[in-house]
Coordinates of C-alpha atoms in Angstrom, one line a residue:
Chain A
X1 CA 0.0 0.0 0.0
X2 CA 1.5 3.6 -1.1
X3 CA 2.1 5.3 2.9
X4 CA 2.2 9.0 4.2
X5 CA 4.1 10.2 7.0
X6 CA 2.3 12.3 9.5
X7 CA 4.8 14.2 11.4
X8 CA 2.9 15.4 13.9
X9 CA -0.8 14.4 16.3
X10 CA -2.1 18.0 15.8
X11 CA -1.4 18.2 11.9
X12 CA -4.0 17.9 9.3
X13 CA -2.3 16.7 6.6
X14 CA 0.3 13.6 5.9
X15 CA 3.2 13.7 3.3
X16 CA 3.5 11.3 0.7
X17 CA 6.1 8.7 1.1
X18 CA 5.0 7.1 -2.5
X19 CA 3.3 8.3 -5.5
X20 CA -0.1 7.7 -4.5
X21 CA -3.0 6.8 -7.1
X22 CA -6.7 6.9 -6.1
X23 CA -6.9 4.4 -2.9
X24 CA -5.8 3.6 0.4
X25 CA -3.2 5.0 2.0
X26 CA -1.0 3.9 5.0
X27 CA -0.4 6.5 7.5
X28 CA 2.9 6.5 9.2
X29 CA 4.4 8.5 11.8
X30 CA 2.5 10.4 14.8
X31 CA -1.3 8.8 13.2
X32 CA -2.1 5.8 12.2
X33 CA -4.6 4.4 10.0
X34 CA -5.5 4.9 6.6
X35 CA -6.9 7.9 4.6
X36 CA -8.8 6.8 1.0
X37 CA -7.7 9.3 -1.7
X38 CA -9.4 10.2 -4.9
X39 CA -6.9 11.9 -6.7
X40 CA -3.0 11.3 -7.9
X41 CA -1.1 12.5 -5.6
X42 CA 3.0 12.7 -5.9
X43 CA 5.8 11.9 -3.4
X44 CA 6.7 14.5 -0.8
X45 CA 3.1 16.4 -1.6
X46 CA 0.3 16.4 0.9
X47 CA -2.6 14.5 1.7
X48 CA -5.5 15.7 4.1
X49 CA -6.2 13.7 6.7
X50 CA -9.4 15.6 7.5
X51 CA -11.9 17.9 5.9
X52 CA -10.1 22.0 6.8
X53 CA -13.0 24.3 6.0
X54 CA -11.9 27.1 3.7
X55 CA -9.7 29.7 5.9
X56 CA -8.7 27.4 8.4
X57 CA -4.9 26.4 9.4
X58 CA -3.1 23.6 7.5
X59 CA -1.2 22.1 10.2
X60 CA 1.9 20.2 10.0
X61 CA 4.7 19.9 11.8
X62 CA 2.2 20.7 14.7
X63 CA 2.1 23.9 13.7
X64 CA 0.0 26.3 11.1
X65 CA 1.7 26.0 7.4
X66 CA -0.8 27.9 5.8
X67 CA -4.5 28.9 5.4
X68 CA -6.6 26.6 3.0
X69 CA -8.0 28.9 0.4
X70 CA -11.3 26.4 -0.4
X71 CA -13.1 23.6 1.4
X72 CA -10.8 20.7 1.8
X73 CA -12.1 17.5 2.0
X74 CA -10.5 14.6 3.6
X75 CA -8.1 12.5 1.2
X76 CA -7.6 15.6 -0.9
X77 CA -3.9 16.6 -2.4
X78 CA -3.2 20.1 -0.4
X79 CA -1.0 22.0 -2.3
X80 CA -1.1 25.5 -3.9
X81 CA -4.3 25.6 -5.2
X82 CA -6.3 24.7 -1.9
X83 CA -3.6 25.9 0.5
X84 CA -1.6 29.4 0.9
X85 CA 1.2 31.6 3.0
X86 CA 0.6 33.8 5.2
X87 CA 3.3 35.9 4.2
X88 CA 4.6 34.9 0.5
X89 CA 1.7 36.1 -1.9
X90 CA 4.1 35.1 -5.2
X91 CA 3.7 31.5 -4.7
X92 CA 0.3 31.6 -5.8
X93 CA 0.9 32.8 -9.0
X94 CA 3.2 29.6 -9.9
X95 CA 2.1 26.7 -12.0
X96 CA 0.3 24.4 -9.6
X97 CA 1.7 21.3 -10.6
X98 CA 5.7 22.2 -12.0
X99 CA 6.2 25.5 -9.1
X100 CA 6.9 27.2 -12.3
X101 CA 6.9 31.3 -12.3
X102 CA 4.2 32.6 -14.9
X103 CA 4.5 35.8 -13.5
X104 CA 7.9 36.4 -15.4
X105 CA 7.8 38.3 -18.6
X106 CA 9.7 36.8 -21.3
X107 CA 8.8 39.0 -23.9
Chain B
X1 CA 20.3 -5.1 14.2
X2 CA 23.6 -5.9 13.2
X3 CA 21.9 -5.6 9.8
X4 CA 21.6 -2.0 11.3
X5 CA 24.9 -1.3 12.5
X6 CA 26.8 -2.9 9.2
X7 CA 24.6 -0.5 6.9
X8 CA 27.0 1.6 4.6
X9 CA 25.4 5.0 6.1
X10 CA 26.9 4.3 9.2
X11 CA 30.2 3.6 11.0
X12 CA 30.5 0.4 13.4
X13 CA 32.8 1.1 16.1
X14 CA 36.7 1.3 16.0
X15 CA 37.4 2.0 12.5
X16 CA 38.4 5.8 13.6
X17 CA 41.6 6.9 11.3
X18 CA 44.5 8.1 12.9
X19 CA 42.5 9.0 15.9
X20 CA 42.6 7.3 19.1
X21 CA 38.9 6.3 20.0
X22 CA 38.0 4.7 23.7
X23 CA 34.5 4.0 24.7
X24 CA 34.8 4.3 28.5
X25 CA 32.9 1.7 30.7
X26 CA 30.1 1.6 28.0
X27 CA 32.2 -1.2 26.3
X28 CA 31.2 -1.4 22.0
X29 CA 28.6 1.2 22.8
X30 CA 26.0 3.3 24.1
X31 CA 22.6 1.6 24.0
X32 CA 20.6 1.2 26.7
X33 CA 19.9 5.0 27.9
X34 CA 17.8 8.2 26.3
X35 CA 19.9 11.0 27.5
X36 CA 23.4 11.9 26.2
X37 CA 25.6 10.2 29.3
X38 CA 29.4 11.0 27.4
X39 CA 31.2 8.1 28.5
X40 CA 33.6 7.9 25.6
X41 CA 36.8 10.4 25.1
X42 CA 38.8 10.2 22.0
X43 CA 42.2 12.7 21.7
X44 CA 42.3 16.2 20.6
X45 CA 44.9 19.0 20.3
X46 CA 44.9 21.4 23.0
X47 CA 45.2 25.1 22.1
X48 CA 46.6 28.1 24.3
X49 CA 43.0 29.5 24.8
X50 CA 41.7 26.0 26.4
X51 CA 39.7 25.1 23.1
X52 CA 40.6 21.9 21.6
X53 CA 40.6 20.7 18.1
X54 CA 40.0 17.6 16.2
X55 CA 42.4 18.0 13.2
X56 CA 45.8 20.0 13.2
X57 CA 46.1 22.0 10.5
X58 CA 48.4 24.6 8.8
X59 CA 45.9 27.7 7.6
X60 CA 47.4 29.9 4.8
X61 CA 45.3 32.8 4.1
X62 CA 45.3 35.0 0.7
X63 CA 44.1 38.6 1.3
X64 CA 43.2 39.6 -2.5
X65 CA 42.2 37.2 -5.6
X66 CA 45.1 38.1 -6.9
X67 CA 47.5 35.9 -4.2
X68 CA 45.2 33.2 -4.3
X69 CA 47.4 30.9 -6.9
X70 CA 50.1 31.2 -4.8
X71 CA 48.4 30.3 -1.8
X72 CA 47.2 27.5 -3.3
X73 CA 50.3 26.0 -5.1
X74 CA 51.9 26.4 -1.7
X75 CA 48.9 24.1 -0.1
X76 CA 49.4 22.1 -3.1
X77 CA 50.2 18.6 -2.6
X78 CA 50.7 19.0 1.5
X79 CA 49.0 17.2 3.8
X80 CA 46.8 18.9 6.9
X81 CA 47.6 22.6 4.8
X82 CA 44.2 24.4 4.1
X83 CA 43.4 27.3 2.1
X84 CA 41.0 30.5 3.2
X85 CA 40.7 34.0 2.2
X86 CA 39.2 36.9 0.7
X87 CA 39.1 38.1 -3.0
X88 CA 38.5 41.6 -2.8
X89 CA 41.5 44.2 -3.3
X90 CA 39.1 46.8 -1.1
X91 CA 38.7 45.4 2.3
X92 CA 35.6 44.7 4.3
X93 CA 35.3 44.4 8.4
X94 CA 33.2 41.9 8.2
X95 CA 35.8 39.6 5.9
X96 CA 38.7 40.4 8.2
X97 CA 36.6 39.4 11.6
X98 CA 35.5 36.3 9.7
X99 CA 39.3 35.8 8.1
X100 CA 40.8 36.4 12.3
X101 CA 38.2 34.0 13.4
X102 CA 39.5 31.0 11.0
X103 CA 43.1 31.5 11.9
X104 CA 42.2 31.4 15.6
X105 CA 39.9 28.4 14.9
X106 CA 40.6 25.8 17.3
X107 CA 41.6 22.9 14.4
X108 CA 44.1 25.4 13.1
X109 CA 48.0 25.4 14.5
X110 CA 49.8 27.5 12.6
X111 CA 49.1 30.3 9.6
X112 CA 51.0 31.9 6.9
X113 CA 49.2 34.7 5.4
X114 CA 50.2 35.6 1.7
X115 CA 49.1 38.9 0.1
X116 CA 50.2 40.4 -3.2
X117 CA 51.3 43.5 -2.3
X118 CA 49.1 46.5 -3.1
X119 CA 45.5 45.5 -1.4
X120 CA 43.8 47.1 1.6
X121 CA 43.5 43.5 3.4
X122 CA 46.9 43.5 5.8
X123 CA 48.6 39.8 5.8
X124 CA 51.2 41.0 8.7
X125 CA 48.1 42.2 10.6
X126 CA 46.5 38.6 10.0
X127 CA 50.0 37.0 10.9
X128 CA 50.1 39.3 14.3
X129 CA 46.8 38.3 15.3
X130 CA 47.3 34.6 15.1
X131 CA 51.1 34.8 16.4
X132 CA 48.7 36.9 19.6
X133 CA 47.2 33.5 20.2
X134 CA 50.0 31.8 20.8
X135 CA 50.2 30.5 16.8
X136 CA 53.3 30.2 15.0
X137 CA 52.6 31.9 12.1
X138 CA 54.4 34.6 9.4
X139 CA 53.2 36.7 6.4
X140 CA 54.8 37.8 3.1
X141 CA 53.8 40.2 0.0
X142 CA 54.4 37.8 -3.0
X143 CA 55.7 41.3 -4.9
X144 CA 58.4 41.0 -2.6
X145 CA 59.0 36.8 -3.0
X146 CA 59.5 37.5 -6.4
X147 CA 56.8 36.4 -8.2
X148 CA 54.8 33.1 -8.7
X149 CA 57.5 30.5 -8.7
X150 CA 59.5 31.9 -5.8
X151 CA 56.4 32.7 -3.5
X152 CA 55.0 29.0 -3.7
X153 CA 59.1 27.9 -2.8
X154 CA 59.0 30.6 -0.2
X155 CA 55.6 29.6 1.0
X156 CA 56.0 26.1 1.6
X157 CA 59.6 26.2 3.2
X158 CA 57.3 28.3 5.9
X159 CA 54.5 25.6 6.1
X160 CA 56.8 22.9 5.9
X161 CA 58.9 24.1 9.0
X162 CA 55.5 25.3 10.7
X163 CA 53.8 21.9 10.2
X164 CA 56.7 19.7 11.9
X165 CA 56.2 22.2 14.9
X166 CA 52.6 22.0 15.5
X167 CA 53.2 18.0 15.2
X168 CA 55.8 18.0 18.0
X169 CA 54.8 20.9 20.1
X170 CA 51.0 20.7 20.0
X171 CA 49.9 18.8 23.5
X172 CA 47.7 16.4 22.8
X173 CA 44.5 16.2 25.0
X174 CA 41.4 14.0 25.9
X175 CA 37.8 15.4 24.5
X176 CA 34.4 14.2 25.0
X177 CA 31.3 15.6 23.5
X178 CA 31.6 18.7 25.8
X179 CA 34.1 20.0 24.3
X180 CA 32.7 20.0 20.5
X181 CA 31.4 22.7 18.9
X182 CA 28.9 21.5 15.8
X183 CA 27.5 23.6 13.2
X184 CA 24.2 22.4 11.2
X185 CA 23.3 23.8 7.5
X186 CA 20.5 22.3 5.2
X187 CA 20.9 23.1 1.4
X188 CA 19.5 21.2 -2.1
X189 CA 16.6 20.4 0.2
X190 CA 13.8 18.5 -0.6
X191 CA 10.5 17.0 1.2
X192 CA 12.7 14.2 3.2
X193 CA 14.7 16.7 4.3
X194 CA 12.1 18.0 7.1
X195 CA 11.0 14.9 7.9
X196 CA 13.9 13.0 8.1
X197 CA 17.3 14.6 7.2
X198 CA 17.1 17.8 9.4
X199 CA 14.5 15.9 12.4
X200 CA 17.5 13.8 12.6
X201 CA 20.1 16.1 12.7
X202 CA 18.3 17.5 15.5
X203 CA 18.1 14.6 17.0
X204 CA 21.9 14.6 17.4
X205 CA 22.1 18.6 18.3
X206 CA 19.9 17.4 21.8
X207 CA 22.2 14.8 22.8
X208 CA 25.2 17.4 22.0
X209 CA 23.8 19.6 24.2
X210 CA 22.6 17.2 26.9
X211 CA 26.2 15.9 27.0
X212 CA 27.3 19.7 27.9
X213 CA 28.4 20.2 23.7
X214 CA 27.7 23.8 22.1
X215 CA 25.4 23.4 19.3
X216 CA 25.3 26.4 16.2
X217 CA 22.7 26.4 13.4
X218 CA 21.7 29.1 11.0
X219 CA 19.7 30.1 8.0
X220 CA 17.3 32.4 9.6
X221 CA 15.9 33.1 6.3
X222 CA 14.4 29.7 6.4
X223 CA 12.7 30.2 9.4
X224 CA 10.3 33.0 8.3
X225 CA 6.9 32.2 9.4
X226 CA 7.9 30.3 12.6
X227 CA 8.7 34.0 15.1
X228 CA 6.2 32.6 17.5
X229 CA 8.1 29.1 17.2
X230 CA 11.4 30.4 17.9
X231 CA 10.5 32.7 20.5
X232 CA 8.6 29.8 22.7
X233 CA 12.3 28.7 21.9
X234 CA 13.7 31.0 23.9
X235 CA 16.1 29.6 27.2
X236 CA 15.5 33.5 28.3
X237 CA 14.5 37.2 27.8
X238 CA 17.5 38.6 26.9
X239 CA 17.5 35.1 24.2
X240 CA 14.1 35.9 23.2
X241 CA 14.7 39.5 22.6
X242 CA 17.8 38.6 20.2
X243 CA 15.7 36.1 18.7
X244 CA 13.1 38.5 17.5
X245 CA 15.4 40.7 16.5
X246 CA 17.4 38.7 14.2
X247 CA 13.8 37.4 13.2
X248 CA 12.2 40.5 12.8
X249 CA 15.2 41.7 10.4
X250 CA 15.2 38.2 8.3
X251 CA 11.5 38.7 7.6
X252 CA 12.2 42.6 6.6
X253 CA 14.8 41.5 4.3
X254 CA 12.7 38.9 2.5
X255 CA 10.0 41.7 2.1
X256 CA 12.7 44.6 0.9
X257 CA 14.2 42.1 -1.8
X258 CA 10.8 41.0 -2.3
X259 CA 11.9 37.2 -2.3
X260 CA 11.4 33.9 -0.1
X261 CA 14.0 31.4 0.4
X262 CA 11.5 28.9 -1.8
X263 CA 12.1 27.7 -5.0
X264 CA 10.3 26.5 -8.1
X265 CA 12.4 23.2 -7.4
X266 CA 10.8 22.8 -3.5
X267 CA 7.5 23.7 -4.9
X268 CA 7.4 20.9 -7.6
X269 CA 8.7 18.2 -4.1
X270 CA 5.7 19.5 -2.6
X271 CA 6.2 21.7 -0.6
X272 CA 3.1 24.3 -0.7
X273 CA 4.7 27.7 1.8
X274 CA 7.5 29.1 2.9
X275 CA 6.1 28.3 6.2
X276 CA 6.1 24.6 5.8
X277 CA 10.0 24.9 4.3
X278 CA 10.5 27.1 7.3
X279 CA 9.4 24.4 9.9
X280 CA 11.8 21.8 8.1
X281 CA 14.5 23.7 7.8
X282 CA 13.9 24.5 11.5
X283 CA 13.7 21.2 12.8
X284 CA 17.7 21.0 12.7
X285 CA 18.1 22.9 16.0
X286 CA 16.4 20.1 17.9
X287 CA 14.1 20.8 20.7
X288 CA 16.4 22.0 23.5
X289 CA 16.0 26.2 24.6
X290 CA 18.0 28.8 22.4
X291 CA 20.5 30.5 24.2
X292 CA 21.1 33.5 22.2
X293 CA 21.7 34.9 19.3
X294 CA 26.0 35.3 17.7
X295 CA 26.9 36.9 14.7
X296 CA 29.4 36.2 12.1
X297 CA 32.8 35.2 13.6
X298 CA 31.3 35.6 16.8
X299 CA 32.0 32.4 19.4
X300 CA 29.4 31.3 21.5
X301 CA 30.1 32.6 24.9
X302 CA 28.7 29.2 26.4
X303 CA 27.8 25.7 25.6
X304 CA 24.1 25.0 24.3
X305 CA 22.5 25.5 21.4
X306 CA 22.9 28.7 19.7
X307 CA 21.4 30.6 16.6
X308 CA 23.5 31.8 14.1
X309 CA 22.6 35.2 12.3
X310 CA 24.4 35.7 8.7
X311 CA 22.0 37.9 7.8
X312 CA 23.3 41.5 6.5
X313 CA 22.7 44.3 8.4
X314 CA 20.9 47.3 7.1
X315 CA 24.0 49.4 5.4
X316 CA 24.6 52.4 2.7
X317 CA 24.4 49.3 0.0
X318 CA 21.0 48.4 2.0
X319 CA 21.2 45.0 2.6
X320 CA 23.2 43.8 0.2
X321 CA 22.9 39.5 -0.1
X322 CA 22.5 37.4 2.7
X323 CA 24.4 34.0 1.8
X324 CA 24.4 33.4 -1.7
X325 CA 25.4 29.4 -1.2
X326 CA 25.7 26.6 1.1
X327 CA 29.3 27.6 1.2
X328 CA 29.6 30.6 2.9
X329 CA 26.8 29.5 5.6
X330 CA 29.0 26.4 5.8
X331 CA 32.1 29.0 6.6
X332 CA 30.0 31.0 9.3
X333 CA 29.3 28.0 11.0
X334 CA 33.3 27.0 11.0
X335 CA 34.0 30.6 11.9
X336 CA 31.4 30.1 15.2
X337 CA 34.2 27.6 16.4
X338 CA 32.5 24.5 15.0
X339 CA 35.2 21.8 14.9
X340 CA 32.8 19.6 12.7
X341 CA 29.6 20.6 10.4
X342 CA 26.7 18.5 9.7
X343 CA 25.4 19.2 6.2
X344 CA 22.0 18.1 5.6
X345 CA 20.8 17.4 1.8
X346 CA 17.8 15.7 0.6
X347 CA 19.0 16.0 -3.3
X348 CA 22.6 15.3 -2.3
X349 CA 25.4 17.6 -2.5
X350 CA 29.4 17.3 -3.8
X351 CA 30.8 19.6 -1.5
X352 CA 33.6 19.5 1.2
X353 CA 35.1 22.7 3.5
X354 CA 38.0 23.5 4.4
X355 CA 39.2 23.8 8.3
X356 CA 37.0 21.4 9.8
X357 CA 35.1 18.1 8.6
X358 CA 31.8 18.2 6.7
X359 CA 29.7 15.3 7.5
X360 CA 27.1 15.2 4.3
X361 CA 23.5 13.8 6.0
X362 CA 20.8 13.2 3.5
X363 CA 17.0 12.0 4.3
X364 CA 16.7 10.6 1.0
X365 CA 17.5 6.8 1.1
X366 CA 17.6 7.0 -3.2
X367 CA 20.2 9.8 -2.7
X368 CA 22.1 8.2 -0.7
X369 CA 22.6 5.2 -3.1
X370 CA 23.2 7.0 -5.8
X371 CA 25.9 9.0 -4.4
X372 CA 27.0 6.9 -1.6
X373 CA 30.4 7.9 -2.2
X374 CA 29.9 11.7 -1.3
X375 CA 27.2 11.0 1.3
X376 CA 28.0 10.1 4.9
X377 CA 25.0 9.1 6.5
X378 CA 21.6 7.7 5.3
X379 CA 19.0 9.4 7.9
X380 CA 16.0 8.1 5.0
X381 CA 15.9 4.7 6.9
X382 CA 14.0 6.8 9.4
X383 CA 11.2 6.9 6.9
X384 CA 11.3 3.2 5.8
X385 CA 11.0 2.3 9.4
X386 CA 14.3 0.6 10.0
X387 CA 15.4 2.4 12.6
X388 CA 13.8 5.1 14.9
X389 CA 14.7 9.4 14.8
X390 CA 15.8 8.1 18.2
X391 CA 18.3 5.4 17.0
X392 CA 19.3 7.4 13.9
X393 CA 20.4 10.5 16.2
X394 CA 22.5 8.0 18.5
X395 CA 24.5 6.7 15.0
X396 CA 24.5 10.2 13.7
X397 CA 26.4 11.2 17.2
X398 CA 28.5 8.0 17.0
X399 CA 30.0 9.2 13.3
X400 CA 30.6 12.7 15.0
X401 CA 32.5 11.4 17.4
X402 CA 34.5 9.0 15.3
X403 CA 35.3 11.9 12.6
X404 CA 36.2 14.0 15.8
X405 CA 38.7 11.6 16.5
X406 CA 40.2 11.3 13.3
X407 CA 38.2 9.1 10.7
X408 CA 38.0 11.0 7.3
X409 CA 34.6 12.2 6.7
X410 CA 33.5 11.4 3.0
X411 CA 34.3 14.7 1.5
X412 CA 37.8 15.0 3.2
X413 CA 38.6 11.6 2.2
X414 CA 37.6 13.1 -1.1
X415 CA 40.0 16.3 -0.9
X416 CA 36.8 18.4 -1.2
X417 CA 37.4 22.0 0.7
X418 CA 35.3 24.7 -0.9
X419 CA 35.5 27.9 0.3
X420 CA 33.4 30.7 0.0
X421 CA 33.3 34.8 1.2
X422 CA 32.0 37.8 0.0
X423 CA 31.7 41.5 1.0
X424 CA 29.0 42.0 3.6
X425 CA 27.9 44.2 6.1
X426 CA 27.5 43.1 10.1
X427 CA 27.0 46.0 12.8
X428 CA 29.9 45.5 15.1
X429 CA 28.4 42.5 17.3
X430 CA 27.7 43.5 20.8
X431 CA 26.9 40.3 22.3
X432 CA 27.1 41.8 25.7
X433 CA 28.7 38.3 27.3
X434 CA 30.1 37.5 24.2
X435 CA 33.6 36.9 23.2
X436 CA 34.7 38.0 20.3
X437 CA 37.0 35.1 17.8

């Protein structure tokens, strides 16, 4: 079974240890158990373990990584579309899936 | 569990180099207890102001770009010679504080500092501090040598005669843990790094400082988001105030240059904010308080585990850059004092550094078999479940401790010493117990 590492009790989400395809996966680390995913979601990218209403924390690490910017159901890949900084307003400009710049003019 | 032990990211017992390595009463090792108890003392090389050092080393400094050739055919071919300096013909405080700290760096004996002849940097000054701290050392303008050929000839008659001293003359000295200074940098990060690679590094930083060690990390531009986190840090109020402070002007710089230390590269690993960078990145200091805050070249005044600011100070440049590489934070770590750096990459890195050992941690179990020849120790078996953050901490101290006491780490074996510095601007530190390098 493709696993997830949660680092911490209080976090909300769980990091990819495998490329994950729709399915179970095995959570490692501070939680156990096993969160069903509907999407394709990469190694080292996030997971939800629970539903984070839209403008609530993403926690990980035990502590708040971000603010989701939509409802986020449970089993959902968190990343830059769903999920921003507090502080860095450019990352939500880049490509969601490559962290490319489209900002940049090149003419 | 001997499966463990025998695994090629770690180092089984008694294979130290030209070290001498006892393990006290604790026999072949240290299982069976949580907190850092330093039974085992391995031999050092004492220096006139009590610090101790783990290698023994000749330091030749260049003071412009232009000397740096003949600096480095005179290290050329010589064992336990290393090469620092600084390429700009204008000088810069903040260079020569860095430049003094290195020559009095506790695995340096000796220094010959070479200069061409017409730049603002001052080899004799260099050569007078370290000769202050009891150093043999000597200076010389390679105008006045006579050129290329004759400076190198010069140069290494100097390091030849100053190396056969240190070897007779330097007392040799028992060390334990508390006596080891140990810098931590994370660069070519990617998502192991925070949950594996740094965690585990970290790991090792609270059993350094249980065991009484002094424990440096930096990179305070990866910790923007967490000022809450590394206040609750704190040991005390003075602490927390310096922590804010050096927080506080991290954060402003990021906003003035308008950039995060992010990239399109950690985005595509998944990693969705600077914040959740920030917190891996930041999981190398461990869990034990902060003690304060030093500066560039700056040694901590105490053991414990201390943050390292290399951030530039406000200036008539403005900022200017904060550390363009892993190798300058690498060298403001060794500046701090730290007789061994732990280098923590999750992509894997080639690099070495001069003065003291880098020991080249990855999280990244796929890293570390594709370049198992560059990489010391494979912290990724963390998150395949072969061994516990706990276990991996207690080998990661046992490889400090057997480079400490001589065993080559993988980049010195390799010859790698990569040195970086550049003009920057630090106000004058005023650490008000602090001592200055």
């Amino acid at each position: 079974m493709t696993r997830c590492f949660c680092v911490s009790a209080q976090d909300n989400v769980a990091t990819l240890l495998d490329d994950a395809v729709p399915g179970e996966i095995a959570i490692l680390g501070e939680r156990d158990g096993i969160v069903v995913s509907g999407e394709r979601i990469r190694l080292g990218h996030k997971v939800a373990l629970e539903d984070i209403a839209r403008g609530k924390a993403v926690a990980k690490f035990g502590v708040p990584i971000g603010r989701a910017t939509a409802d986020i159901p449970k089993g959902a890949w968190v990343h830059l579309h769903n999920c921003a900084s507090f502080l860095d307003e450019r990352s939500q400009s880049l490509d969601t899936q490559t962290g490319a710049t489209t900002d940049t003019v090149y003419e | 569990m001997n499966e463990r032990r025998t695994h090629p990211g770690t180092v089984p017992h008694g294979t130290s180099g030209n070290g001498h390595l006892s393990w006290g009463s604790q026999g072949t090792g240290w299982s069976g207890y949580s907190t850092a108890m330093p039974d085992v003392t391995w031999q050092g090389y004492l220096r006139p102001d009590g610090r101790k050092g783990v290698r023994n080393l000749v330091l030749v400094v260049y003071t412009v770009e232009c000397a740096r050739f003949v600096a480095e055919g005179i290290a050329q071919g010589e064992e336990d010679v290393h090469v620092v300096g600084f390429p700009g013909c204008y000088d810069n405080q903040y260079a020569v504080r860095l430049m003094l700290a290195l020559a009095r760096h506790p695995n340096v004996g000796a220094v010959l500092a070479v200069g061409l002849g017409c730049e603002y940097t001052r080899p004799d000054r260099i050569a007078a501090v370290a000769s202050e701290s009891g150093r043999p050392s000597d200076w010389f303008m390679i105008q006045e040598a006579g050129g290329t050929r004759a400076g190198i000839a010069q140069g290494k008659r100097t390091i030849q005669s100053m190396r056969e001293q240190i070897q007779a003359e330097t007392p040799r000295v028992d060390m334990e843990l508390s006596d080891l200074v140990v810098g931590c940098e994370c660069g070519g990060s990617d998502g192991t790094s925070g949950l594996a690679g740094n965690p585990v590094a970290g790991g090792f930083f609270d059993r350094l400082v249980d065991a009484g060690g002094t424990a440096v990390f930096e990179e305070t531009v990866e910790m923007i988001g967490l000022r809450q986190v590394m206040l609750d840090r704190a040991a005390n109020s003075r602490a927390q105030r310096q922590i804010a402070a050096a927080y506080d002007k991290a954060e402003r710089y990021c906003q003035e240059v308008r950039q995060y230390s992010v990239s399109p590269g950690n985005f595509a690993g998944g990693l969705t904010t600077i914040e959740e960078k920030s917190m891996g990145a930041f999981a190398k200091s461990g869990t034990r308080p902060i003690q304060g805050v030093i500066k560039v070249a700056e040694q901590p005044p105490r053991p414990g585990l201390w943050l390292l600011d290399s951030v530039p100070d406000a200036h008539f440049m403005q900022f200017g850059y904060t550390n363009p590489n892993d190798t300058e934070g690498i060298m403001d770590l060794i500046a701090a004092g730290a007789q061994i750096v732990v280098f923590v990459t999750g992509r894997g890195s080639v690099i070495g550094s001069p003065i003291a050992p880098l020991i080249k941690v990855t999280g990244n179990s796929q890293t570390f078999q594709r370049m198992e020849e560059d990489m010391d120790f494979d912290a990724g078996r963390v998150l395949s479940g072969a061994v516990t953050l706990h276990e991996a901490s207690h080998e990661l101290e046992e490889l400090v401790v057997s480079v400490a006491a001589g065993q080559r780490s993988k980049p010195e074996a390799l010859g790698h010493r990569e040195y970086f510095l550049m003009y920057k601007h630090q106000d004058t530190p005023s650490l008000e117990e602090g001592c200055r390098a």
